[in-house]
PDB file of C-alpha atoms in Angstrom:
ATOM      1  CA  MET A 256     -62.161 -55.614  41.188  1.00  0.00           C
ATOM      2  CA  LYS A 257     -63.420 -57.095  44.405  1.00  0.00           C
ATOM      3  CA  LYS A 258     -60.877 -59.666  43.918  1.00  0.00           C
ATOM      4  CA  LEU A 259     -57.757 -57.384  43.463  1.00  0.00           C
ATOM      5  CA  ASN A 260     -59.012 -55.544  46.263  1.00  0.00           C
ATOM      6  CA  GLY A 261     -59.195 -58.589  48.272  1.00  0.00           C
ATOM      7  CA  LYS A 262     -55.450 -59.634  47.295  1.00  0.00           C
ATOM      8  CA  LEU A 263     -54.547 -55.971  47.938  1.00  0.00           C
ATOM      9  CA  HIS A 264     -56.057 -56.440  51.562  1.00  0.00           C
ATOM     10  CA  SER A 265     -54.589 -59.710  52.142  1.00  0.00           C
ATOM     11  CA  GLN A 266     -51.950 -61.121  54.696  1.00  0.00           C
ATOM     12  CA  SER A 267     -50.786 -63.671  52.770  1.00  0.00           C
ATOM     13  CA  GLY A 268     -47.270 -63.201  51.511  1.00  0.00           C
ATOM     14  CA  ALA A 269     -48.433 -63.616  47.806  1.00  0.00           C
ATOM     15  CA  SER A 270     -50.232 -60.353  47.444  1.00  0.00           C
ATOM     16  CA  ILE A 271     -47.411 -58.337  49.431  1.00  0.00           C
ATOM     17  CA  LEU A 272     -45.246 -59.819  46.577  1.00  0.00           C
ATOM     18  CA  LEU A 273     -48.316 -58.262  43.904  1.00  0.00           C
ATOM     19  CA  ALA A 274     -48.029 -55.147  45.780  1.00  0.00           C
ATOM     20  CA  LEU A 275     -44.352 -54.334  46.368  1.00  0.00           C
ATOM     21  CA  LEU A 276     -44.553 -55.134  42.432  1.00  0.00           C
ATOM     22  CA  PHE A 277     -46.375 -52.447  41.544  1.00  0.00           C
ATOM     23  CA  LEU A 278     -44.431 -50.090  43.886  1.00  0.00           C
ATOM     24  CA  LEU A 279     -41.569 -51.127  42.177  1.00  0.00           C
ATOM     25  CA  VAL A 280     -43.500 -50.534  38.152  1.00  0.00           C
ATOM     26  CA  CYS A 281     -44.443 -46.993  39.695  1.00  0.00           C
ATOM     27  CA  MET A 282     -41.020 -45.994  40.763  1.00  0.00           C
ATOM     28  CA  MET A 283     -39.821 -46.948  37.376  1.00  0.00           C
ATOM     29  CA  THR A 284     -42.215 -44.776  35.547  1.00  0.00           C
ATOM     30  CA  ALA A 285     -41.623 -42.118  37.529  1.00  0.00           C
ATOM     31  CA  ALA A 286     -38.140 -42.040  37.617  1.00  0.00           C
ATOM     32  CA  SER A 287     -38.032 -42.429  33.769  1.00  0.00           C
ATOM     33  CA  ILE A 288     -39.975 -39.186  33.879  1.00  0.00           C
ATOM     34  CA  LEU A 289     -37.919 -37.545  35.717  1.00  0.00           C
ATOM     35  CA  MET A 290     -34.891 -38.753  33.622  1.00  0.00           C
ATOM     36  CA  ALA A 291     -37.219 -37.381  29.948  1.00  0.00           C
ATOM     37  CA  ALA A 292     -37.310 -33.765  32.327  1.00  0.00           C
ATOM     38  CA  VAL A 293     -33.735 -33.688  33.125  1.00  0.00           C
ATOM     39  CA  SER A 294     -32.393 -34.447  29.417  1.00  0.00           C
ATOM     40  CA  ASN A 295     -34.803 -31.769  27.649  1.00  0.00           C
ATOM     41  CA  ALA A 296     -33.790 -29.166  30.537  1.00  0.00           C
ATOM     42  CA  GLY A 297     -29.826 -30.069  29.486  1.00  0.00           C
ATOM     43  CA  LYS A 298     -30.732 -29.631  25.862  1.00  0.00           C
ATOM     44  CA  ILE A 299     -32.822 -26.858  26.075  1.00  0.00           C
ATOM     45  CA  ARG A 300     -29.860 -24.786  28.198  1.00  0.00           C
ATOM     46  CA  SER A 301     -27.245 -26.529  25.703  1.00  0.00           C
ATOM     47  CA  ASN A 302     -29.344 -24.651  22.480  1.00  0.00           C
ATOM     48  CA  TYR A 303     -29.612 -21.563  24.505  1.00  0.00           C
ATOM     49  CA  GLU A 304     -25.692 -21.566  24.690  1.00  0.00           C
ATOM     50  CA  GLU A 305     -25.857 -22.307  21.487  1.00  0.00           C
ATOM     51  CA  GLN A 306     -27.551 -19.793  20.130  1.00  0.00           C
ATOM     52  CA  GLN A 307     -25.596 -17.352  22.666  1.00  0.00           C
ATOM     53  CA  ARG A 308     -22.411 -18.138  21.122  1.00  0.00           C
ATOM     54  CA  TYR A 309     -23.834 -17.739  17.896  1.00  0.00           C
ATOM     55  CA  LEU A 310     -24.875 -14.252  18.546  1.00  0.00           C
ATOM     56  CA  ALA A 311     -21.954 -13.248  20.037  1.00  0.00           C
ATOM     57  CA  LEU A 312     -20.033 -14.488  16.627  1.00  0.00           C
ATOM     58  CA  SER A 313     -22.472 -13.213  14.440  1.00  0.00           C
ATOM     59  CA  SER A 314     -22.115  -9.657  16.009  1.00  0.00           C
ATOM     60  CA  ALA A 315     -18.773  -9.711  15.930  1.00  0.00           C
ATOM     61  CA  LEU A 316     -18.064 -10.366  11.974  1.00  0.00           C
ATOM     62  CA  ARG A 317     -21.303  -8.357  11.300  1.00  0.00           C
ATOM     63  CA  LEU A 318     -19.355  -5.218  12.867  1.00  0.00           C
ATOM     64  CA  ALA A 319     -16.144  -5.803  11.039  1.00  0.00           C
ATOM     65  CA  VAL A 320     -18.165  -6.506   7.406  1.00  0.00           C
ATOM     66  CA  ASP A 321     -19.688  -3.333   8.276  1.00  0.00           C
ATOM     67  CA  GLU A 322     -16.345  -1.695   8.598  1.00  0.00           C
ATOM     68  CA  LEU A 323     -15.151  -3.353   6.026  1.00  0.00           C
ATOM     69  CA  GLU A 324     -17.797  -2.511   3.273  1.00  0.00           C
ATOM     70  CA  GLN A 325     -16.162   0.933   3.504  1.00  0.00           C
ATOM     71  CA  ALA A 326     -12.800  -0.442   2.850  1.00  0.00           C
ATOM     72  CA  ARG A 327     -11.213   1.963  -0.198  1.00  0.00           C
ATOM     73  CA  TYR A 328      -7.983   1.742  -1.962  1.00  0.00           C
ATOM     74  CA  GLN A 329      -6.634   3.639  -4.147  1.00  0.00           C
ATOM     75  CA  GLY A 330      -3.038   3.381  -6.287  1.00  0.00           C
ATOM     76  CA  ARG A 331      -1.212   6.644  -6.802  1.00  0.00           C
ATOM     77  CA  TYR A 332       1.860   7.746  -8.646  1.00  0.00           C
ATOM     78  CA  THR A 333       3.737  10.950  -9.796  1.00  0.00           C
ATOM     79  CA  VAL A 334       4.503  11.826 -13.412  1.00  0.00           C
ATOM     80  CA  THR A 335       7.037  13.888 -14.245  1.00  0.00           C
ATOM     81  CA  GLU A 336       7.716  15.288 -17.352  1.00  0.00           C
ATOM     82  CA  TRP A 337      10.587  17.262 -19.026  1.00  0.00           C
ATOM     83  CA  ASN A 338      11.912  17.822 -22.858  1.00  0.00           C
ATOM     84  CA  GLU A 339      15.783  17.146 -23.925  1.00  0.00           C
ATOM     85  CA  THR A 340      17.231  19.561 -26.713  1.00  0.00           C
ATOM     86  CA  ILE A 341      20.119  18.442 -28.130  1.00  0.00           C
ATOM     87  CA  THR A 342      22.437  20.847 -30.248  1.00  0.00           C
ATOM     88  CA  GLU A 343      25.254  20.770 -32.154  1.00  0.00           C
ATOM     89  CA  PRO A 344      27.277  24.002 -33.443  1.00  0.00           C
ATOM     90  CA  GLY A 345      26.739  25.154 -36.815  1.00  0.00           C
ATOM     91  CA  ASP A 346      29.208  26.640 -39.432  1.00  0.00           C
ATOM     92  CA  ASP A 347      29.137  29.515 -37.481  1.00  0.00           C
ATOM     93  CA  ASN A 348      29.743  28.172 -34.457  1.00  0.00           C
ATOM     94  CA  LEU A 349      26.081  28.778 -33.417  1.00  0.00           C
ATOM     95  CA  PRO A 350      24.261  26.429 -31.725  1.00  0.00           C
ATOM     96  CA  VAL A 351      21.855  24.501 -34.211  1.00  0.00           C
ATOM     97  CA  GLU A 352      18.951  22.688 -32.778  1.00  0.00           C
ATOM     98  CA  VAL A 353      19.319  18.358 -33.963  1.00  0.00           C
ATOM     99  CA  SER A 354      15.956  17.056 -31.861  1.00  0.00           C
ATOM    100  CA  ASN A 355      13.613  18.368 -29.559  1.00  0.00           C
ATOM    101  CA  ILE A 356      11.752  15.601 -27.656  1.00  0.00           C
ATOM    102  CA  ASP A 357       9.257  15.372 -24.846  1.00  0.00           C
ATOM    103  CA  TYR A 358       9.852  12.322 -22.306  1.00  0.00           C
ATOM    104  CA  TYR A 359       8.026  11.564 -19.141  1.00  0.00           C
ATOM    105  CA  HIS A 360       8.055   8.898 -16.287  1.00  0.00           C
ATOM    106  CA  ILE A 361       5.475   7.301 -14.076  1.00  0.00           C
ATOM    107  CA  THR A 362       6.643   6.437 -10.463  1.00  0.00           C
ATOM    108  CA  GLN A 363       4.244   4.887  -8.084  1.00  0.00           C
ATOM    109  CA  GLU A 364       3.982   6.522  -5.016  1.00  0.00           C
ATOM    110  CA  PRO A 365       2.259   4.442  -1.736  1.00  0.00           C
ATOM    111  CA  GLY A 366      -1.596   4.377  -2.115  1.00  0.00           C
ATOM    112  CA  THR A 367      -3.963   4.967   0.247  1.00  0.00           C
ATOM    113  CA  PHE A 368      -6.554   2.653   2.442  1.00  0.00           C
ATOM    114  CA  THR A 369      -9.129   3.454   4.460  1.00  0.00           C
ATOM    115  CA  CYS A 370     -11.372   1.414   6.160  1.00  0.00           C
ATOM    116  CA  GLY A 371     -13.977   3.097   8.078  1.00  0.00           C
ATOM    117  CA  ASP A 372     -12.976   3.462  11.962  1.00  0.00           C
ATOM    118  CA  LEU A 373     -10.960   0.616  11.879  1.00  0.00           C
ATOM    119  CA  ALA A 374      -8.073   2.577   8.847  1.00  0.00           C
ATOM    120  CA  GLU A 375      -8.515   6.172   8.435  1.00  0.00           C
ATOM    121  CA  ALA A 376      -6.300   8.255   6.064  1.00  0.00           C
ATOM    122  CA  GLY A 377      -4.177  10.260   7.778  1.00  0.00           C
ATOM    123  CA  ILE A 378      -3.514   7.631  10.926  1.00  0.00           C
ATOM    124  CA  PRO A 379       0.218   6.202  10.596  1.00  0.00           C
ATOM    125  CA  GLU A 380       0.523   3.405   9.359  1.00  0.00           C
ATOM    126  CA  GLU A 381       1.688   1.750  12.261  1.00  0.00           C
ATOM    127  CA  ASN A 382      -1.304   2.629  14.202  1.00  0.00           C
ATOM    128  CA  ALA A 383      -3.782   1.947  12.110  1.00  0.00           C
ATOM    129  CA  VAL A 384      -6.402  -1.249  13.375  1.00  0.00           C
ATOM    130  CA  LEU A 385      -6.667  -2.590  10.301  1.00  0.00           C
ATOM    131  CA  THR A 386      -5.118  -1.649   6.620  1.00  0.00           C
ATOM    132  CA  PHE A 387      -3.656  -4.137   3.791  1.00  0.00           C
ATOM    133  CA  ARG A 388      -2.159  -0.693   1.942  1.00  0.00           C
ATOM    134  CA  LYS A 389       1.018  -2.158   1.709  1.00  0.00           C
ATOM    135  CA  GLU A 390      -0.087  -5.816   0.107  1.00  0.00           C
ATOM    136  CA  LEU A 391      -2.745  -3.702  -2.661  1.00  0.00           C
ATOM    137  CA  ASP A 392       0.436  -1.558  -3.217  1.00  0.00           C
ATOM    138  CA  ARG A 393       2.147  -4.938  -4.437  1.00  0.00           C
ATOM    139  CA  VAL A 394      -0.695  -5.655  -6.639  1.00  0.00           C
ATOM    140  CA  PHE A 395      -0.909  -2.014  -8.143  1.00  0.00           C
ATOM    141  CA  SER A 396       3.073  -2.098  -8.736  1.00  0.00           C
ATOM    142  CA  GLY A 397       2.109  -5.177 -11.504  1.00  0.00           C
ATOM    143  CA  GLN A 398       0.341  -2.031 -13.338  1.00  0.00           C
ATOM    144  CA  PHE A 399       4.189  -0.369 -13.652  1.00  0.00           C
ATOM    145  CA  ARG A 400       5.569  -1.901 -17.051  1.00  0.00           C
ATOM    146  CA  GLY A 401       8.321  -0.701 -19.634  1.00  0.00           C
ATOM    147  CA  SER A 402      10.902   2.215 -19.033  1.00  0.00           C
ATOM    148  CA  GLY A 403       8.166   4.783 -18.258  1.00  0.00           C
ATOM    149  CA  PHE A 404       7.207   3.137 -15.302  1.00  0.00           C
ATOM    150  CA  GLN A 405       8.537   2.602 -11.879  1.00  0.00           C
ATOM    151  CA  GLY A 406       7.449   0.856  -9.061  1.00  0.00           C
ATOM    152  CA  LEU A 407       7.753   0.489  -5.658  1.00  0.00           C
ATOM    153  CA  GLU A 408      10.489  -1.516  -4.233  1.00  0.00           C
ATOM    154  CA  ASP A 409       9.741  -4.966  -2.499  1.00  0.00           C
ATOM    155  CA  GLY A 410      10.849  -3.546   0.322  1.00  0.00           C
ATOM    156  CA  ASP A 411       8.189  -0.919  -0.002  1.00  0.00           C
ATOM    157  CA  THR A 412       5.383  -3.415  -0.529  1.00  0.00           C
ATOM    158  CA  ALA A 413       3.928  -6.345   0.798  1.00  0.00           C
ATOM    159  CA  PRO A 414       2.825  -9.729  -1.035  1.00  0.00           C
ATOM    160  CA  LEU A 415      -0.190 -11.759  -1.221  1.00  0.00           C
ATOM    161  CA  PRO A 416      -0.623 -15.478  -0.899  1.00  0.00           C
ATOM    162  CA  THR A 417      -3.035 -17.505  -3.228  1.00  0.00           C
ATOM    163  CA  ASN A 418      -6.150 -18.845  -1.902  1.00  0.00           C
ATOM    164  CA  PRO A 419      -5.605 -21.473  -0.608  1.00  0.00           C
ATOM    165  CA  PRO A 420      -1.998 -21.286   0.396  1.00  0.00           C
ATOM    166  CA  ASP A 421       0.413 -23.015  -2.133  1.00  0.00           C
ATOM    167  CA  GLY A 422       2.392 -24.245   0.743  1.00  0.00           C
ATOM    168  CA  GLN A 423       5.761 -24.100  -1.223  1.00  0.00           C
ATOM    169  CA  PRO A 424       9.103 -23.476   0.658  1.00  0.00           C
ATOM    170  CA  GLY A 425       9.091 -19.550   0.001  1.00  0.00           C
ATOM    171  CA  ALA A 426       5.703 -19.427  -0.745  1.00  0.00           C
ATOM    172  CA  PRO A 427       3.474 -15.828   1.092  1.00  0.00           C
ATOM    173  CA  ALA A 428       2.486 -16.347   4.193  1.00  0.00           C
ATOM    174  CA  PRO A 429      -1.022 -15.606   4.779  1.00  0.00           C
ATOM    175  CA  SER A 430      -1.288 -11.515   5.329  1.00  0.00           C
ATOM    176  CA  THR A 431      -3.185 -12.275   8.618  1.00  0.00           C
ATOM    177  CA  ARG A 432      -4.877  -9.275  10.796  1.00  0.00           C
ATOM    178  CA  THR A 433      -5.763 -10.204  14.675  1.00  0.00           C
ATOM    179  CA  LEU A 434      -8.620  -7.615  16.435  1.00  0.00           C
ATOM    180  CA  THR A 435     -10.229  -8.311  19.588  1.00  0.00           C
ATOM    181  CA  VAL A 436     -13.784  -6.744  19.657  1.00  0.00           C
ATOM    182  CA  GLU A 437     -15.840  -6.755  22.175  1.00  0.00           C
ATOM    183  CA  VAL A 438     -19.509  -7.493  22.693  1.00  0.00           C
ATOM    184  CA  LYS A 439     -22.077  -5.809  24.847  1.00  0.00           C
ATOM    185  CA  ASN A 440     -23.493  -7.524  27.464  1.00  0.00           C
ATOM    186  CA  GLY A 441     -27.054  -7.780  27.632  1.00  0.00           C
ATOM    187  CA  GLY A 442     -30.312 -10.023  27.482  1.00  0.00           C
ATOM    188  CA  GLU A 443     -28.907 -11.983  24.388  1.00  0.00           C
ATOM    189  CA  VAL A 444     -25.776 -12.300  25.110  1.00  0.00           C
ATOM    190  CA  LEU A 445     -24.218 -14.185  28.047  1.00  0.00           C
ATOM    191  CA  ASP A 446     -21.382 -12.567  30.354  1.00  0.00           C
ATOM    192  CA  GLN A 447     -18.794 -14.927  29.584  1.00  0.00           C
ATOM    193  CA  PHE A 448     -18.576 -14.030  25.846  1.00  0.00           C
ATOM    194  CA  GLY A 449     -17.129 -10.931  26.874  1.00  0.00           C
ATOM    195  CA  SER A 450     -14.554 -10.465  23.348  1.00  0.00           C
ATOM    196  CA  VAL A 451     -14.520 -11.936  20.456  1.00  0.00           C
ATOM    197  CA  THR A 452     -11.110 -12.845  18.200  1.00  0.00           C
ATOM    198  CA  LEU A 453     -11.426 -12.202  14.724  1.00  0.00           C
ATOM    199  CA  LYS A 454      -8.467 -13.284  12.227  1.00  0.00           C
ATOM    200  CA  ILE A 455      -8.448 -11.678   8.510  1.00  0.00           C
ATOM    201  CA  ASP A 456      -6.609 -11.933   5.943  1.00  0.00           C
ATOM    202  CA  MET A 457      -6.339 -11.498   2.395  1.00  0.00           C
ATOM    203  CA  SER A 458      -5.363 -13.782  -0.917  1.00  0.00           C
ATOM    204  CA  GLN A 459      -4.173 -12.918  -4.281  1.00  0.00           C
ATOM    205  CA  SER A 460      -7.696 -12.173  -5.551  1.00  0.00           C
ATOM    206  CA  ARG A 461      -8.240  -9.732  -3.209  1.00  0.00           C
ATOM    207  CA  ARG A 462     -10.942 -11.373  -1.501  1.00  0.00           C
ATOM    208  CA  ILE A 463     -10.798 -10.700   2.583  1.00  0.00           C
ATOM    209  CA  HIS A 464     -11.312 -13.918   4.564  1.00  0.00           C
ATOM    210  CA  LEU A 465     -13.090 -13.312   8.411  1.00  0.00           C
ATOM    211  CA  THR A 466     -12.870 -16.017  10.696  1.00  0.00           C
ATOM    212  CA  ALA A 467     -14.463 -14.897  14.373  1.00  0.00           C
ATOM    213  CA  ILE A 468     -13.620 -17.650  17.097  1.00  0.00           C
ATOM    214  CA  LEU A 469     -15.062 -17.795  20.573  1.00  0.00           C
ATOM    215  CA  PRO A 470     -14.440 -18.068  23.407  1.00  0.00           C
ATOM    216  CA  ALA A 471     -11.129 -15.597  22.797  1.00  0.00           C
ATOM    217  CA  GLU A 472     -10.222 -15.690  26.785  1.00  0.00           C
ATOM    218  CA  ASN A 473      -9.647 -18.911  27.114  1.00  0.00           C
ATOM    219  CA  MET A 474      -7.715 -19.669  23.474  1.00  0.00           C
ATOM    220  CA  ALA A 475      -4.276 -19.325  23.591  1.00  0.00           C
ATOM    221  CA  ASP A 476      -2.511 -19.133  19.623  1.00  0.00           C
ATOM    222  CA  GLY A 477      -6.021 -20.564  17.963  1.00  0.00           C
ATOM    223  CA  GLN A 478      -5.908 -23.927  20.175  1.00  0.00           C
ATOM    224  CA  PRO A 479      -9.757 -25.385  21.735  1.00  0.00           C
ATOM    225  CA  ASP A 480     -10.824 -23.830  24.417  1.00  0.00           C
ATOM    226  CA  MET A 481     -10.397 -26.059  28.021  1.00  0.00           C
ATOM    227  CA  ASN A 482     -13.071 -28.441  26.999  1.00  0.00           C
ATOM    228  CA  GLY A 483     -11.589 -29.049  23.365  1.00  0.00           C
ATOM    229  CA  ILE A 484     -13.637 -27.067  21.595  1.00  0.00           C
ATOM    230  CA  LEU A 485     -13.545 -24.255  19.192  1.00  0.00           C
ATOM    231  CA  TYR A 486     -16.189 -22.054  18.429  1.00  0.00           C
ATOM    232  CA  THR A 487     -15.581 -20.528  14.924  1.00  0.00           C
ATOM    233  CA  MET A 488     -17.740 -18.646  12.325  1.00  0.00           C
ATOM    234  CA  GLU A 489     -16.488 -17.428   8.995  1.00  0.00           C
ATOM    235  CA  ALA A 490     -17.281 -14.560   6.453  1.00  0.00           C
ATOM    236  CA  GLU A 491     -16.015 -13.317   3.196  1.00  0.00           C
ATOM    237  CA  LEU A 492     -15.951 -10.312   1.464  1.00  0.00           C
ATOM    238  CA  ALA A 493     -15.139  -9.996  -2.957  1.00  0.00           C
ATOM    239  CA  SER A 494     -13.178  -7.616  -4.385  1.00  0.00           C
ATOM    240  CA  THR A 495     -14.888  -4.640  -6.876  1.00  0.00           C
ATOM    241  CA  LEU A 496     -13.688  -1.776  -8.797  1.00  0.00           C
ATOM    242  CA  LEU A 497     -15.351   1.146  -8.365  1.00  0.00           C
ATOM    243  CA  GLN A 498     -15.097   4.273 -10.900  1.00  0.00           C
ATOM    244  CA  THR A 499     -15.961   8.253 -10.072  1.00  0.00           C
ATOM    245  CA  ASN A 500     -18.161   9.764 -12.490  1.00  0.00           C
ATOM    246  CA  PRO A 501     -18.051  12.950 -13.513  1.00  0.00           C
ATOM    247  CA  ASP A 502     -20.881  14.227 -11.293  1.00  0.00           C
ATOM    248  CA  GLY A 503     -18.810  12.105  -8.475  1.00  0.00           C
ATOM    249  CA  SER A 504     -20.525   9.346  -8.101  1.00  0.00           C
ATOM    250  CA  MET A 505     -19.412   6.059  -8.049  1.00  0.00           C
ATOM    251  CA  GLU A 506     -20.355   3.031  -9.837  1.00  0.00           C
ATOM    252  CA  GLU A 507     -19.223  -0.539 -10.279  1.00  0.00           C
ATOM    253  CA  ILE A 508     -17.300  -1.132 -13.458  1.00  0.00           C
ATOM    254  CA  ALA A 509     -15.552  -4.384 -14.685  1.00  0.00           C
ATOM    255  CA  GLY A 510     -11.673  -4.940 -13.962  1.00  0.00           C
ATOM    256  CA  GLY A 511      -9.475  -6.489 -11.454  1.00  0.00           C
ATOM    257  CA  VAL A 512      -7.354  -3.900 -10.493  1.00  0.00           C
ATOM    258  CA  PRO A 513      -6.864  -0.430 -10.569  1.00  0.00           C
ATOM    259  CA  SER A 514      -5.125   0.607 -13.824  1.00  0.00           C
ATOM    260  CA  ILE A 515      -2.390   3.509 -14.563  1.00  0.00           C
ATOM    261  CA  HIS A 516      -5.053   6.219 -16.192  1.00  0.00           C
ATOM    262  CA  TYR A 517      -1.986   8.877 -18.380  1.00  0.00           C
ATOM    263  CA  SER A 518      -2.078  10.318 -21.522  1.00  0.00           C
ATOM    264  CA  PRO A 519       1.214  11.975 -22.663  1.00  0.00           C
ATOM    265  CA  GLY A 520       0.104  12.945 -25.990  1.00  0.00           C
ATOM    266  CA  THR A 521       2.867  12.833 -28.125  1.00  0.00           C
ATOM    267  CA  ARG A 522       5.191  12.393 -25.107  1.00  0.00           C
ATOM    268  CA  LEU A 523       7.674   9.238 -24.959  1.00  0.00           C
ATOM    269  CA  PRO A 524       7.824   7.165 -22.187  1.00  0.00           C
ATOM    270  CA  LYS A 525      11.836   6.661 -20.544  1.00  0.00           C
ATOM    271  CA  SER A 526      13.481   5.103 -17.765  1.00  0.00           C
ATOM    272  CA  ALA A 527      13.483   8.663 -15.820  1.00  0.00           C
ATOM    273  CA  PRO A 528      14.782  12.114 -16.502  1.00  0.00           C
ATOM    274  CA  PRO A 529      18.735  12.973 -17.222  1.00  0.00           C
ATOM    275  CA  LEU A 530      19.986  15.221 -14.423  1.00  0.00           C
ATOM    276  CA  SER A 531      20.528  18.699 -16.194  1.00  0.00           C
ATOM    277  CA  GLY A 532      23.681  19.151 -18.267  1.00  0.00           C
ATOM    278  CA  SER A 533      25.167  15.961 -17.435  1.00  0.00           C
ATOM    279  CA  LEU A 534      25.207  14.563 -21.101  1.00  0.00           C
ATOM    280  CA  PRO A 535      27.483  16.220 -23.519  1.00  0.00           C
ATOM    281  CA  ARG A 536      25.200  19.167 -25.875  1.00  0.00           C
ATOM    282  CA  LEU A 537      22.156  17.991 -24.240  1.00  0.00           C
ATOM    283  CA  VAL A 538      19.767  20.893 -22.226  1.00  0.00           C
ATOM    284  CA  VAL A 539      17.336  19.559 -20.493  1.00  0.00           C
ATOM    285  CA  SER A 540      14.180  22.013 -19.123  1.00  0.00           C
ATOM    286  CA  THR A 541      13.405  21.739 -15.581  1.00  0.00           C
ATOM    287  CA  PRO A 542      11.003  18.825 -15.258  1.00  0.00           C
ATOM    288  CA  GLN A 543       7.450  19.851 -14.044  1.00  0.00           C
ATOM    289  CA  SER A 544       5.981  16.626 -10.912  1.00  0.00           C
ATOM    290  CA  HIS A 545       2.819  16.547 -10.223  1.00  0.00           C
ATOM    291  CA  SER A 546       1.177  13.493  -8.738  1.00  0.00           C
ATOM    292  CA  GLU A 547      -1.993  11.411 -10.135  1.00  0.00           C
ATOM    293  CA  ALA A 548      -4.233   9.091  -8.794  1.00  0.00           C
ATOM    294  CA  THR A 549      -5.858   6.315 -10.317  1.00  0.00           C
ATOM    295  CA  ARG A 550      -9.863   7.103 -11.334  1.00  0.00           C
ATOM    296  CA  GLU A 551     -10.818   3.543  -9.939  1.00  0.00           C
ATOM    297  CA  VAL A 552     -10.381   2.233  -6.374  1.00  0.00           C
ATOM    298  CA  ILE A 553     -10.635  -1.159  -5.092  1.00  0.00           C
ATOM    299  CA  ALA A 554     -14.094  -1.551  -2.856  1.00  0.00           C
ATOM    300  CA  TRP A 555     -15.409  -4.727  -1.270  1.00  0.00           C
ATOM    301  CA  LYS A 556     -18.461  -6.106  -0.567  1.00  0.00           C
ATOM    302  CA  LEU A 557     -20.090  -9.076   1.771  1.00  0.00           C
ATOM    303  CA  ASP A 558     -20.036 -12.404  -0.634  1.00  0.00           C
ATOM    304  CA  TRP A 559     -21.122 -15.237   2.446  1.00  0.00           C
ATOM    305  CA  ILE A 560     -21.527 -15.452   5.765  1.00  0.00           C
ATOM    306  CA  SER A 561     -21.462 -19.206   7.112  1.00  0.00           C
ATOM    307  CA  LYS A 562     -23.737 -20.498  10.506  1.00  0.00           C
ATOM    308  CA  GLY A 563     -21.011 -21.278  12.084  1.00  0.00           C
ATOM    309  CA  GLY A 564     -19.953 -24.237  13.745  1.00  0.00           C
ATOM    310  CA  THR A 565     -17.442 -26.097  16.262  1.00  0.00           C
ATOM    311  CA  MET A 566     -14.069 -28.133  16.054  1.00  0.00           C
ATOM    312  CA  GLU A 567     -12.783 -30.515  18.679  1.00  0.00           C
TER     313      GLU A 567
END
C-alpha cells in the first residue's frame, strides 16, 4: 500500500500514466452505470405507455362487448288465413258446394334488432349506431320455403360473408360497422388516447368480431400511425339461441337461427290468397291477417378477447 501511495505521489512519468489509467477506468464504470440507468428509465416509460395503450383498447372493447351482449334479434312474419269455397250450379240451378278448403300464407316482415344503447327499438335504422338487422333478416329468410312461405326481397336484406371471407368475385364483403369510442381521461389513460376506433363485423356463422385500433387520430383508412405502428386488440362474440318460457324467463336452447312456429291445423299452405271473385265459381272469405313473432331470439356472449398487439 505504501509502495502504491508512493507511486501516486511520484513525479515520474510512469506514475502519472498510472493515475490517468485509473481515472479512465472510473469514468468508464460511471458511464456504464449511467447508460444502464437511462436504459431502464426508457424501458419503464415504454412499459407504462404499453400499459396505457392496453387500457385504452381494452376499455373500448369492454364497452362495446357489454352493449353487444345485450343485443337481441327476433325474426317476424305475418300469417294470412282464408277460406276458399268452390260451388257449381245444381239440378235446380242452385249453387252446390264442391269444396271448402282453409288455406294460409306466411310473409316475412323486417325483424327487430336491439343492442343496448347502440341500437334501440323504435330508432329509425338510418339513425341507429349499430344494427345487423338486414343481415340477420337474410339469414332468417332461409327459413321461408315452399308455396306457403314468402321471404323478404333481396333488396330489403343484406348478405353476410363467410368467415374468413372466401375472396371470390361476387362474394359478400364484410358487413363492417365503424364506431369511435371516447376514452375517459384519468390517471390510468394518457390524454393522447382520447378515442379508439372500433370495427365490428359479422359472418354467416353469426359471430360478431371486433377490432379496436389505436391511435384513431393518427390513422387514415386503417393505415399505421406516423411511427409505422398500428396498435390493435380483438374480441369475438358467439351467437346463441334463446327461448322464452311461459313465465317470461329466457333460456338457451340448441339451434342455429330462429325457426317459424305456426301450426295451422287443417289449413293448407298456398302461394298467396286470391282476389275475391277473381276466379270463376270461387268465393273467398275475408282474409284474417295477424302478426306472429318467432318464439326464439338470437343473443350474443363473449367468446374470447385477445391481449392486443402491434403491427408494423
